[in-house]
PDB file of C-alpha atoms and ligand atoms in Angstrom:
ATOM      1  CA  MET A   1       0.307  -0.081  -0.071  1.00 80.00           C
ATOM      2  CA  SER A   2       1.209   3.629  -0.900  1.00 95.00           C
ATOM      3  CA  LYS A   3       2.331   5.399   2.273  1.00 98.00           C
ATOM      4  CA  THR A   4       1.111   9.035   1.827  1.00 98.00           C
ATOM      5  CA  VAL A   5       2.354  12.552   2.695  1.00 99.00           C
ATOM      6  CA  LEU A   6       0.973  16.086   2.963  1.00 99.00           C
ATOM      7  CA  ILE A   7       3.252  18.767   1.876  1.00 99.00           C
ATOM      8  CA  THR A   8       1.799  22.523   3.261  1.00 99.00           C
ATOM      9  CA  GLY A   9       2.440  24.861   1.163  1.00 98.00           C
ATOM     10  CA  ALA A  10       3.384  22.390  -2.139  1.00 98.00           C
ATOM     11  CA  SER A  11       1.524  24.713  -4.712  1.00 98.00           C
ATOM     12  CA  ARG A  12       5.109  26.393  -5.099  1.00 98.00           C
ATOM     13  CA  GLY A  13       8.718  26.444  -4.793  1.00 98.00           C
ATOM     14  CA  ILE A  14      10.155  23.705  -2.591  1.00 98.00           C
ATOM     15  CA  GLY A  15       6.783  22.502  -1.483  1.00 99.00           C
ATOM     16  CA  ALA A  16       6.013  21.823  -5.326  1.00 98.00           C
ATOM     17  CA  ASP A  17       9.164  20.292  -6.028  1.00 98.00           C
ATOM     18  CA  THR A  18       8.548  17.992  -2.877  1.00 99.00           C
ATOM     19  CA  ALA A  19       5.476  16.991  -4.546  1.00 99.00           C
ATOM     20  CA  ARG A  20       7.105  15.804  -7.313  1.00 98.00           C
ATOM     21  CA  LEU A  21       9.298  13.878  -6.553  1.00 98.00           C
ATOM     22  CA  PHE A  22       7.486  12.137  -3.387  1.00 98.00           C
ATOM     23  CA  ALA A  23       5.149  12.083  -6.387  1.00 98.00           C
ATOM     24  CA  ALA A  24       7.791   9.556  -8.840  1.00 98.00           C
ATOM     25  CA  GLN A  25       8.170   7.930  -5.811  1.00 98.00           C
ATOM     26  CA  GLY A  26       4.438   6.520  -5.574  1.00 98.00           C
ATOM     27  CA  TRP A  27       3.694   8.520  -2.491  1.00 98.00           C
ATOM     28  CA  ASN A  28      -0.576   9.658  -2.363  1.00 98.00           C
ATOM     29  CA  VAL A  29       0.415  13.099  -2.345  1.00 98.00           C
ATOM     30  CA  ALA A  30      -1.840  16.012  -0.383  1.00 99.00           C
ATOM     31  CA  ILE A  31      -0.741  19.125  -2.293  1.00 99.00           C
ATOM     32  CA  ASN A  32      -2.373  22.058   0.782  1.00 99.00           C
ATOM     33  CA  TYR A  33      -1.661  25.839  -0.206  1.00 99.00           C
ATOM     34  CA  ASN A  34      -3.850  28.496   0.430  1.00 98.00           C
ATOM     35  CA  ARG A  35      -4.028  31.496  -2.358  1.00 98.00           C
ATOM     36  CA  SER A  36      -2.316  29.483  -5.424  1.00 98.00           C
ATOM     37  CA  GLY A  37      -5.352  27.845  -5.521  1.00 98.00           C
ATOM     38  CA  ALA A  38      -4.945  27.221  -9.369  1.00 98.00           C
ATOM     39  CA  ARG A  39      -1.527  26.760  -8.783  1.00 98.00           C
ATOM     40  CA  ALA A  40      -2.193  23.356  -6.834  1.00 98.00           C
ATOM     41  CA  ASP A  41      -4.784  22.621  -9.114  1.00 98.00           C
ATOM     42  CA  ALA A  42      -2.608  21.964 -11.988  1.00 98.00           C
ATOM     43  CA  LEU A  43       0.208  20.397 -10.116  1.00 98.00           C
ATOM     44  CA  ALA A  44      -1.989  18.088  -8.694  1.00 98.00           C
ATOM     45  CA  ALA A  45      -3.641  17.229 -12.611  1.00 98.00           C
ATOM     46  CA  GLU A  46       0.080  17.372 -13.378  1.00 98.00           C
ATOM     47  CA  LEU A  47       0.266  14.790 -10.942  1.00 98.00           C
ATOM     48  CA  LYS A  48      -2.782  12.987 -11.473  1.00 98.00           C
ATOM     49  CA  ALA A  49      -1.795  11.284 -15.727  1.00 98.00           C
ATOM     50  CA  GLN A  50       0.822  10.491 -14.366  1.00 98.00           C
ATOM     51  CA  GLY A  51      -0.273   7.871 -12.339  1.00 98.00           C
ATOM     52  CA  THR A  52       0.038   9.279  -8.992  1.00 98.00           C
ATOM     53  CA  ALA A  53      -3.120   9.313  -6.281  1.00 98.00           C
ATOM     54  CA  VAL A  54      -3.288  13.284  -5.770  1.00 98.00           C
ATOM     55  CA  MET A  55      -5.498  15.712  -4.021  1.00 98.00           C
ATOM     56  CA  ALA A  56      -5.075  19.595  -3.709  1.00 98.00           C
ATOM     57  CA  VAL A  57      -6.556  20.821  -0.532  1.00 98.00           C
ATOM     58  CA  GLN A  58      -6.503  24.759   0.641  1.00 98.00           C
ATOM     59  CA  ALA A  59      -5.743  25.697   4.176  1.00 99.00           C
ATOM     60  CA  ASP A  60      -4.420  29.187   6.049  1.00 99.00           C
ATOM     61  CA  ILE A  61      -2.459  26.789   7.900  1.00 99.00           C
ATOM     62  CA  THR A  62      -2.495  29.812  10.653  1.00 99.00           C
ATOM     63  CA  ASP A  63      -5.918  28.990  11.113  1.00 99.00           C
ATOM     64  CA  VAL A  64      -6.682  25.874  12.762  1.00 98.00           C
ATOM     65  CA  ARG A  65     -10.466  24.957  11.806  1.00 98.00           C
ATOM     66  CA  GLN A  66      -8.775  25.139   8.198  1.00 99.00           C
ATOM     67  CA  VAL A  67      -6.336  22.955   9.964  1.00 99.00           C
ATOM     68  CA  GLN A  68      -7.658  21.091  11.275  1.00 98.00           C
ATOM     69  CA  ASP A  69     -10.421  19.957   8.257  1.00 98.00           C
ATOM     70  CA  MET A  70      -7.687  19.431   6.292  1.00 98.00           C
ATOM     71  CA  VAL A  71      -6.073  16.771   7.674  1.00 98.00           C
ATOM     72  CA  ARG A  72      -9.223  14.909   8.244  1.00 98.00           C
ATOM     73  CA  GLN A  73     -10.243  15.345   4.107  1.00 98.00           C
ATOM     74  CA  VAL A  74      -5.901  14.252   3.794  1.00 98.00           C
ATOM     75  CA  GLN A  75      -7.478  11.475   6.279  1.00 98.00           C
ATOM     76  CA  ALA A  76     -10.819  10.468   4.849  1.00 98.00           C
ATOM     77  CA  GLN A  77      -9.033  10.399   1.324  1.00 98.00           C
ATOM     78  CA  PHE A  78      -5.891   8.303   1.811  1.00 98.00           C
ATOM     79  CA  GLY A  79      -6.324   6.792   5.266  1.00 95.00           C
ATOM     80  CA  GLY A  80      -3.096   7.528   6.974  1.00 95.00           C
ATOM     81  CA  ILE A  81      -0.066  10.356   7.231  1.00 98.00           C
ATOM     82  CA  HIS A  82       2.973   8.609   6.864  1.00 98.00           C
ATOM     83  CA  ALA A  83       4.458  12.059   6.168  1.00 99.00           C
ATOM     84  CA  LEU A  84       4.113  15.329   7.484  1.00 99.00           C
ATOM     85  CA  VAL A  85       6.206  18.377   5.146  1.00 99.00           C
ATOM     86  CA  ASN A  86       6.108  21.735   7.449  1.00 99.00           C
ATOM     87  CA  ASN A  87       6.569  23.591   4.496  1.00 99.00           C
ATOM     88  CA  ALA A  88       4.706  26.334   3.955  1.00 99.00           C
ATOM     89  CA  GLY A  89       6.670  29.705   5.424  1.00 98.00           C
ATOM     90  CA  ILE A  90       6.855  33.357   3.914  1.00 98.00           C
ATOM     91  CA  ALA A  91      10.004  36.049   4.101  1.00 98.00           C
ATOM     92  CA  GLN A  92      10.659  39.000   4.726  1.00 97.00           C
ATOM     93  CA  GLN A  93      13.398  41.839   5.027  1.00 95.00           C
ATOM     94  CA  LEU A  94      13.239  44.542   6.990  1.00 97.00           C
ATOM     95  CA  LEU A  95      15.199  46.733   8.764  1.00 98.00           C
ATOM     96  CA  PHE A  96      14.866  45.782  12.628  1.00 98.00           C
ATOM     97  CA  THR A  97      13.154  49.263  13.522  1.00 98.00           C
ATOM     98  CA  ASP A  98      10.937  48.727  10.894  1.00 98.00           C
ATOM     99  CA  ILE A  99       9.230  45.617  11.680  1.00 98.00           C
ATOM    100  CA  THR A 100       5.433  46.554  13.615  1.00 98.00           C
ATOM    101  CA  ALA A 101       4.465  44.227  15.260  1.00 98.00           C
ATOM    102  CA  GLU A 102       1.645  43.415  13.495  1.00 98.00           C
ATOM    103  CA  ASP A 103       4.123  41.746  11.056  1.00 98.00           C
ATOM    104  CA  TRP A 104       5.834  40.922  13.996  1.00 99.00           C
ATOM    105  CA  ASP A 105       2.889  39.165  14.301  1.00 99.00           C
ATOM    106  CA  ARG A 106       1.989  37.458  11.185  1.00 98.00           C
ATOM    107  CA  MET A 107       5.823  35.903  10.782  1.00 98.00           C
ATOM    108  CA  PHE A 108       5.074  33.982  13.605  1.00 99.00           C
ATOM    109  CA  ASP A 109       1.631  33.329  13.104  1.00 99.00           C
ATOM    110  CA  VAL A 110       2.817  31.136   9.543  1.00 99.00           C
ATOM    111  CA  ASN A 111       5.888  29.948  10.245  1.00 99.00           C
ATOM    112  CA  VAL A 112       6.145  28.902  13.636  1.00 99.00           C
ATOM    113  CA  LYS A 113       2.180  27.946  15.035  1.00 99.00           C
ATOM    114  CA  GLY A 114       0.544  27.215  11.950  1.00 99.00           C
ATOM    115  CA  MET A 115       3.893  24.904  12.064  1.00 99.00           C
ATOM    116  CA  TYR A 116       2.372  23.880  15.628  1.00 99.00           C
ATOM    117  CA  HIS A 117      -1.228  23.416  14.045  1.00 99.00           C
ATOM    118  CA  CYS A 118      -0.781  21.084  11.555  1.00 99.00           C
ATOM    119  CA  THR A 119       1.647  18.804  13.566  1.00 99.00           C
ATOM    120  CA  GLN A 120      -1.250  18.627  16.214  1.00 98.00           C
ATOM    121  CA  ALA A 121      -3.883  17.724  14.037  1.00 98.00           C
ATOM    122  CA  VAL A 122      -1.690  14.870  12.906  1.00 98.00           C
ATOM    123  CA  VAL A 123       0.432  13.501  14.818  1.00 98.00           C
ATOM    124  CA  ARG A 124      -2.235  11.920  16.900  1.00 97.00           C
ATOM    125  CA  GLY A 125      -2.998   9.703  13.933  1.00 98.00           C
ATOM    126  CA  MET A 126       1.236   9.168  13.850  1.00 98.00           C
ATOM    127  CA  ILE A 127       1.304   8.369  17.908  1.00 98.00           C
ATOM    128  CA  ASP A 128      -1.565   5.833  17.485  1.00 98.00           C
ATOM    129  CA  SER A 129      -0.304   3.629  14.212  1.00 97.00           C
ATOM    130  CA  HIS A 130       3.603   4.264  15.369  1.00 98.00           C
ATOM    131  CA  VAL A 131       5.037   5.441  12.571  1.00 97.00           C
ATOM    132  CA  GLY A 132       6.048   9.042  10.451  1.00 98.00           C
ATOM    133  CA  LYS A 133       8.405  11.070   9.753  1.00 98.00           C
ATOM    134  CA  ILE A 134       7.425  15.224  10.564  1.00 99.00           C
ATOM    135  CA  ILE A 135       9.624  17.843   8.296  1.00 99.00           C
ATOM    136  CA  ASN A 136      10.472  21.426   9.381  1.00 99.00           C
ATOM    137  CA  LEU A 137      11.196  23.986   7.304  1.00 99.00           C
ATOM    138  CA  SER A 138      13.843  26.202   8.880  1.00 99.00           C
ATOM    139  CA  SER A 139      16.265  28.513   6.782  1.00 98.00           C
ATOM    140  CA  ILE A 140      20.364  29.283   7.229  1.00 98.00           C
ATOM    141  CA  TRP A 141      19.648  32.265   8.664  1.00 98.00           C
ATOM    142  CA  GLY A 142      17.165  30.535  11.795  1.00 98.00           C
ATOM    143  CA  ILE A 143      21.051  28.392  12.097  1.00 98.00           C
ATOM    144  CA  ALA A 144      23.591  32.079  11.637  1.00 98.00           C
ATOM    145  CA  GLY A 145      21.368  35.536  12.199  1.00 98.00           C
ATOM    146  CA  GLY A 146      20.406  37.242   8.893  1.00 97.00           C
ATOM    147  CA  SER A 147      20.643  41.286   8.640  1.00 96.00           C
ATOM    148  CA  CYS A 148      16.941  42.941   7.640  1.00 96.00           C
ATOM    149  CA  GLU A 149      15.471  39.184   8.703  1.00 97.00           C
ATOM    150  CA  VAL A 150      15.160  38.963  12.218  1.00 98.00           C
ATOM    151  CA  HIS A 151      11.650  38.118  12.809  1.00 98.00           C
ATOM    152  CA  TYR A 152      12.615  35.905   9.814  1.00 98.00           C
ATOM    153  CA  SER A 153      15.192  34.621  11.447  1.00 98.00           C
ATOM    154  CA  ALA A 154      13.958  34.219  15.452  1.00 99.00           C
ATOM    155  CA  ALA A 155      10.798  32.348  13.456  1.00 99.00           C
ATOM    156  CA  LYS A 156      12.962  30.229  11.558  1.00 99.00           C
ATOM    157  CA  ALA A 157      15.060  29.769  15.150  1.00 99.00           C
ATOM    158  CA  ALA A 158      12.242  28.542  16.609  1.00 99.00           C
ATOM    159  CA  VAL A 159      11.119  26.394  14.578  1.00 99.00           C
ATOM    160  CA  ILE A 160      14.782  24.370  15.118  1.00 99.00           C
ATOM    161  CA  GLY A 161      13.433  24.323  18.997  1.00 99.00           C
ATOM    162  CA  PHE A 162      10.407  22.890  17.625  1.00 99.00           C
ATOM    163  CA  THR A 163      12.381  20.009  15.655  1.00 99.00           C
ATOM    164  CA  LYS A 164      14.883  19.073  19.044  1.00 99.00           C
ATOM    165  CA  ALA A 165      12.181  19.188  21.788  1.00 99.00           C
ATOM    166  CA  LEU A 166       9.302  17.223  19.361  1.00 99.00           C
ATOM    167  CA  ALA A 167      11.747  14.198  18.818  1.00 99.00           C
ATOM    168  CA  LYS A 168      12.788  13.718  21.928  1.00 98.00           C
ATOM    169  CA  GLU A 169       8.876  13.127  23.256  1.00 98.00           C
ATOM    170  CA  LEU A 170       7.844  11.104  20.300  1.00 98.00           C
ATOM    171  CA  GLY A 171      11.207   8.866  20.093  1.00 98.00           C
ATOM    172  CA  LEU A 172       8.905   6.336  22.165  1.00 98.00           C
ATOM    173  CA  SER A 173       6.498   6.910  19.565  1.00 98.00           C
ATOM    174  CA  ASN A 174       8.239   5.573  16.319  1.00 98.00           C
ATOM    175  CA  ILE A 175       8.294   9.286  15.321  1.00 98.00           C
ATOM    176  CA  GLN A 176      11.327  10.482  13.451  1.00 99.00           C
ATOM    177  CA  VAL A 177      11.303  14.528  13.329  1.00 99.00           C
ATOM    178  CA  ASN A 178      13.890  16.950  12.189  1.00 99.00           C
ATOM    179  CA  CYS A 179      14.425  20.030   9.870  1.00 99.00           C
ATOM    180  CA  VAL A 180      15.625  21.582   7.117  1.00 99.00           C
ATOM    181  CA  ALA A 181      16.948  24.474   6.759  1.00 99.00           C
ATOM    182  CA  PRO A 182      17.887  25.540   3.498  1.00 98.00           C
ATOM    183  CA  GLY A 183      20.371  28.159   2.381  1.00 98.00           C
ATOM    184  CA  VAL A 184      19.987  30.011  -0.625  1.00 97.00           C
ATOM    185  CA  ILE A 185      16.824  28.655  -3.050  1.00 98.00           C
ATOM    186  CA  ASP A 186      16.011  30.051  -6.738  1.00 96.00           C
ATOM    187  CA  THR A 187      11.682  29.924  -5.360  1.00 97.00           C
ATOM    188  CA  GLU A 188       9.215  33.475  -5.788  1.00 97.00           C
ATOM    189  CA  MET A 189      10.722  34.325  -1.911  1.00 97.00           C
ATOM    190  CA  ASN A 190      14.013  35.346  -3.287  1.00 94.00           C
ATOM    191  CA  ALA A 191      11.968  37.606  -5.284  1.00 91.00           C
ATOM    192  CA  ALA A 192      12.115  40.662  -4.214  1.00 86.00           C
ATOM    193  CA  LEU A 193      15.675  40.823  -3.607  1.00 88.00           C
ATOM    194  CA  PRO A 194      17.702  43.222  -5.495  1.00 90.00           C
ATOM    195  CA  PRO A 195      19.769  41.086  -8.524  1.00 91.00           C
ATOM    196  CA  ASP A 196      23.232  42.886  -6.925  1.00 94.00           C
ATOM    197  CA  ALA A 197      21.880  41.205  -3.444  1.00 91.00           C
ATOM    198  CA  LEU A 198      21.664  37.521  -4.833  1.00 92.00           C
ATOM    199  CA  ALA A 199      25.163  38.059  -7.174  1.00 94.00           C
ATOM    200  CA  GLN A 200      26.619  39.026  -3.612  1.00 95.00           C
ATOM    201  CA  LEU A 201      25.241  35.689  -1.685  1.00 95.00           C
ATOM    202  CA  LYS A 202      25.957  33.540  -4.909  1.00 96.00           C
ATOM    203  CA  GLU A 203      28.810  35.165  -4.773  1.00 97.00           C
ATOM    204  CA  GLU A 204      29.753  33.647  -1.457  1.00 97.00           C
ATOM    205  CA  THR A 205      28.717  30.580  -1.233  1.00 97.00           C
ATOM    206  CA  PRO A 206      32.124  27.961  -2.131  1.00 98.00           C
ATOM    207  CA  LEU A 207      30.095  25.847  -4.223  1.00 98.00           C
ATOM    208  CA  GLY A 208      29.101  29.476  -7.075  1.00 97.00           C
ATOM    209  CA  VAL A 209      25.689  28.423  -7.761  1.00 96.00           C
ATOM    210  CA  ILE A 210      21.804  29.431  -5.898  1.00 96.00           C
ATOM    211  CA  GLY A 211      20.252  25.668  -4.727  1.00 98.00           C
ATOM    212  CA  GLN A 212      16.988  24.591  -6.520  1.00 98.00           C
ATOM    213  CA  GLY A 213      13.948  23.844  -4.830  1.00 98.00           C
ATOM    214  CA  SER A 214      15.071  20.093  -6.111  1.00 98.00           C
ATOM    215  CA  ASP A 215      18.035  20.038  -4.413  1.00 98.00           C
ATOM    216  CA  VAL A 216      16.272  21.021  -1.184  1.00 99.00           C
ATOM    217  CA  ALA A 217      13.533  18.202  -1.488  1.00 99.00           C
ATOM    218  CA  ASN A 218      16.239  15.660  -2.531  1.00 98.00           C
ATOM    219  CA  LEU A 219      16.820  15.885   1.691  1.00 99.00           C
ATOM    220  CA  ILE A 220      13.490  16.093   3.170  1.00 99.00           C
ATOM    221  CA  TYR A 221      12.393  12.824   0.968  1.00 99.00           C
ATOM    222  CA  PHE A 222      15.718  11.368   1.798  1.00 99.00           C
ATOM    223  CA  LEU A 223      14.266  12.269   5.982  1.00 99.00           C
ATOM    224  CA  ALA A 224      10.350  10.966   5.106  1.00 98.00           C
ATOM    225  CA  SER A 225      12.032   7.379   4.027  1.00 98.00           C
ATOM    226  CA  ASP A 226      13.613   4.168   5.777  1.00 98.00           C
ATOM    227  CA  GLN A 227      16.395   5.569   4.598  1.00 98.00           C
ATOM    228  CA  SER A 228      16.849   8.142   7.956  1.00 98.00           C
ATOM    229  CA  ASN A 229      15.317   5.830  10.286  1.00 98.00           C
ATOM    230  CA  PHE A 230      17.823   6.118  12.346  1.00 98.00           C
ATOM    231  CA  ILE A 231      18.088  10.173  12.302  1.00 99.00           C
ATOM    232  CA  THR A 232      16.150  11.819  14.453  1.00 99.00           C
ATOM    233  CA  GLY A 233      15.910  16.106  16.213  1.00 99.00           C
ATOM    234  CA  GLN A 234      18.552  16.773  13.492  1.00 99.00           C
ATOM    235  CA  ILE A 235      19.100  19.820  11.802  1.00 99.00           C
ATOM    236  CA  ILE A 236      20.768  19.631   8.280  1.00 98.00           C
ATOM    237  CA  SER A 237      21.601  22.875   6.004  1.00 98.00           C
ATOM    238  CA  PRO A 238      21.703  22.204   1.989  1.00 98.00           C
ATOM    239  CA  ASN A 239      22.899  25.300   1.547  1.00 98.00           C
ATOM    240  CA  GLY A 240      25.903  25.064  -1.289  1.00 98.00           C
ATOM    241  CA  GLY A 241      28.826  25.512   1.916  1.00 98.00           C
ATOM    242  CA  LEU A 242      26.802  29.210   2.585  1.00 98.00           C
ATOM    243  CA  VAL A 243      26.564  28.485   6.664  1.00 98.00           C
ATOM    244  CA  ILE A 244      29.272  25.627   8.227  1.00 97.00           C
TER     245      ILE A 244
HETATM  246  P1  LIG B   1       7.322  30.153  -2.165  1.00 83.55           P
HETATM  247  O1  LIG B   1       6.934  32.005  -1.668  1.00 83.55           O
HETATM  248  O2  LIG B   1       7.886  29.636  -3.286  1.00 83.55           O
HETATM  249  O3  LIG B   1       6.091  29.366  -1.628  1.00 83.55           O
HETATM  250  C1  LIG B   1       5.363  29.886   0.597  1.00 83.55           C
HETATM  251  C2  LIG B   1       4.297  28.723  -0.003  1.00 83.55           C
HETATM  252  O4  LIG B   1       4.318  28.572   1.466  1.00 83.55           O
HETATM  253  C3  LIG B   1       3.278  28.656  -0.807  1.00 83.55           C
HETATM  254  O5  LIG B   1       3.164  27.364  -1.458  1.00 83.55           O
HETATM  255  C4  LIG B   1       1.818  29.198  -0.278  1.00 83.55           C
HETATM  256  O6  LIG B   1       0.770  28.216  -0.639  1.00 83.55           O
HETATM  257  C5  LIG B   1       2.746  28.374   1.087  1.00 83.55           C
HETATM  258  N1  LIG B   1       1.575  29.674   2.140  1.00 83.55           N
HETATM  259  C6  LIG B   1       2.383  30.372   2.379  1.00 83.55           C
HETATM  260  N2  LIG B   1       1.393  30.647   3.754  1.00 83.55           N
HETATM  261  C7  LIG B   1       0.497  29.821   3.873  1.00 83.55           C
HETATM  262  C8  LIG B   1      -0.269  29.773   4.479  1.00 83.55           C
HETATM  263  N3  LIG B   1      -0.790  30.663   5.596  1.00 83.55           N
HETATM  264  N4  LIG B   1      -0.888  28.608   4.814  1.00 83.55           N
HETATM  265  C9  LIG B   1      -0.667  27.945   3.614  1.00 83.55           C
HETATM  266  N5  LIG B   1       0.051  28.464   2.440  1.00 83.55           N
HETATM  267  C10 LIG B   1       0.571  28.818   3.304  1.00 83.55           C
HETATM  268  O7  LIG B   1       8.530  29.513  -0.548  1.00 83.55           O
HETATM  269  P2  LIG B   1       9.951  28.231  -0.777  1.00 83.55           P
HETATM  270  O8  LIG B   1       9.542  27.798  -1.992  1.00 83.55           O
HETATM  271  O9  LIG B   1      10.710  29.305  -1.114  1.00 83.55           O
HETATM  272  O10 LIG B   1      10.253  27.568  -0.157  1.00 83.55           O
HETATM  273  C11 LIG B   1       9.282  27.156   1.038  1.00 83.55           C
HETATM  274  C12 LIG B   1      10.120  26.525   2.636  1.00 83.55           C
HETATM  275  O11 LIG B   1      11.124  26.817   2.194  1.00 83.55           O
HETATM  276  C13 LIG B   1       8.988  27.876   3.182  1.00 83.55           C
HETATM  277  O12 LIG B   1       9.306  27.474   4.937  1.00 83.55           O
HETATM  278  C14 LIG B   1      10.660  28.831   3.444  1.00 83.55           C
HETATM  279  O13 LIG B   1      11.124  29.587   4.944  1.00 83.55           O
HETATM  280  C15 LIG B   1      12.316  27.994   3.244  1.00 83.55           C
HETATM  281  N6  LIG B   1      12.674  28.348   3.060  1.00 83.55           N
HETATM  282  C16 LIG B   1      12.996  28.931   1.361  1.00 83.55           C
HETATM  283  C17 LIG B   1      14.814  29.505   1.798  1.00 83.55           C
HETATM  284  C18 LIG B   1      14.780  29.807  -0.181  1.00 83.55           C
HETATM  285  O14 LIG B   1      15.643  30.569  -0.514  1.00 83.55           O
HETATM  286  N7  LIG B   1      13.433  30.195  -1.330  1.00 83.55           N
HETATM  287  C19 LIG B   1      15.258  29.202   2.142  1.00 83.55           C
HETATM  288  C20 LIG B   1      15.189  29.001   3.477  1.00 83.55           C
HETATM  289  C21 LIG B   1      14.606  27.935   3.838  1.00 83.55           C
HETATM  290  P3  LIG B   1      -0.010  30.067  -1.730  1.00 83.55           P
HETATM  291  O15 LIG B   1       1.177  29.978  -2.209  1.00 83.55           O
HETATM  292  O16 LIG B   1      -1.300  29.053  -1.699  1.00 83.55           O
HETATM  293  O17 LIG B   1      -0.843  31.132  -0.702  1.00 83.55           O
END
């Protein structure tokens, strides 16, 4: 029987590349989206045409009821959820002195509270079945701190603390919880970065390239697979050597 993955924020970017990889490996794929419904539907149609059992499911992960409803829909369609990829996220570049309380709350609502909502909704089923993989998306800035991204860096550091603590709590339930902390990846999230800032980041990266969504998807898939059964509570950073 095929395993099922729920990927939040899979309408585009890293999440969409991750959905494609799980589909290619024969998993049932639940594509969560918030605003990009047409793109999520197009991705679902693409994967369905390749023979994947797939569904696109709308939920704003900051809303606990929408998240619970999403998880019920996925369970009704596919049964148990074997892997949860907490990928949905937002970023924002601002001087610290310009960050408003609303900016701060929004950053934590999506990147931290959304992850908490999704994990709580999924994890009880994993505990009951004594199997599960949870993969949380942090960032190099959550490890190293990014100038003009204090709220983003703080939220992504919270993802790391969440991962480590939950891994300890869920170990005896045979649930592995790990964190992927990417470097600079070519997605719409970085579209607002000035070209010279992007060029400088590329220059500072030992491998001399900006990462692709597939570079991150490969690691996420490994952490969801049985190949990583002895790995939990770890922060792994596909970043081309930018942060070592
Ligand atoms: P994108 O901006 O390309 O995509 C973000 C995704 O998150 C979209 O699918 C969007 O859905 C979804 N999303 C945003 N808010 C919500 C919400 N409230 N509820 C549900 N879904 C939501 O981002 P990336 O693919 O680049 O990033 C994916 C993850 O990787 C993020 O957590 C990001 O912080 C992290 N990351 C990215 C890096 C990069 O360089 N790109 C580097 C380090 C970490 P929709 O469009 O449907 O609203």
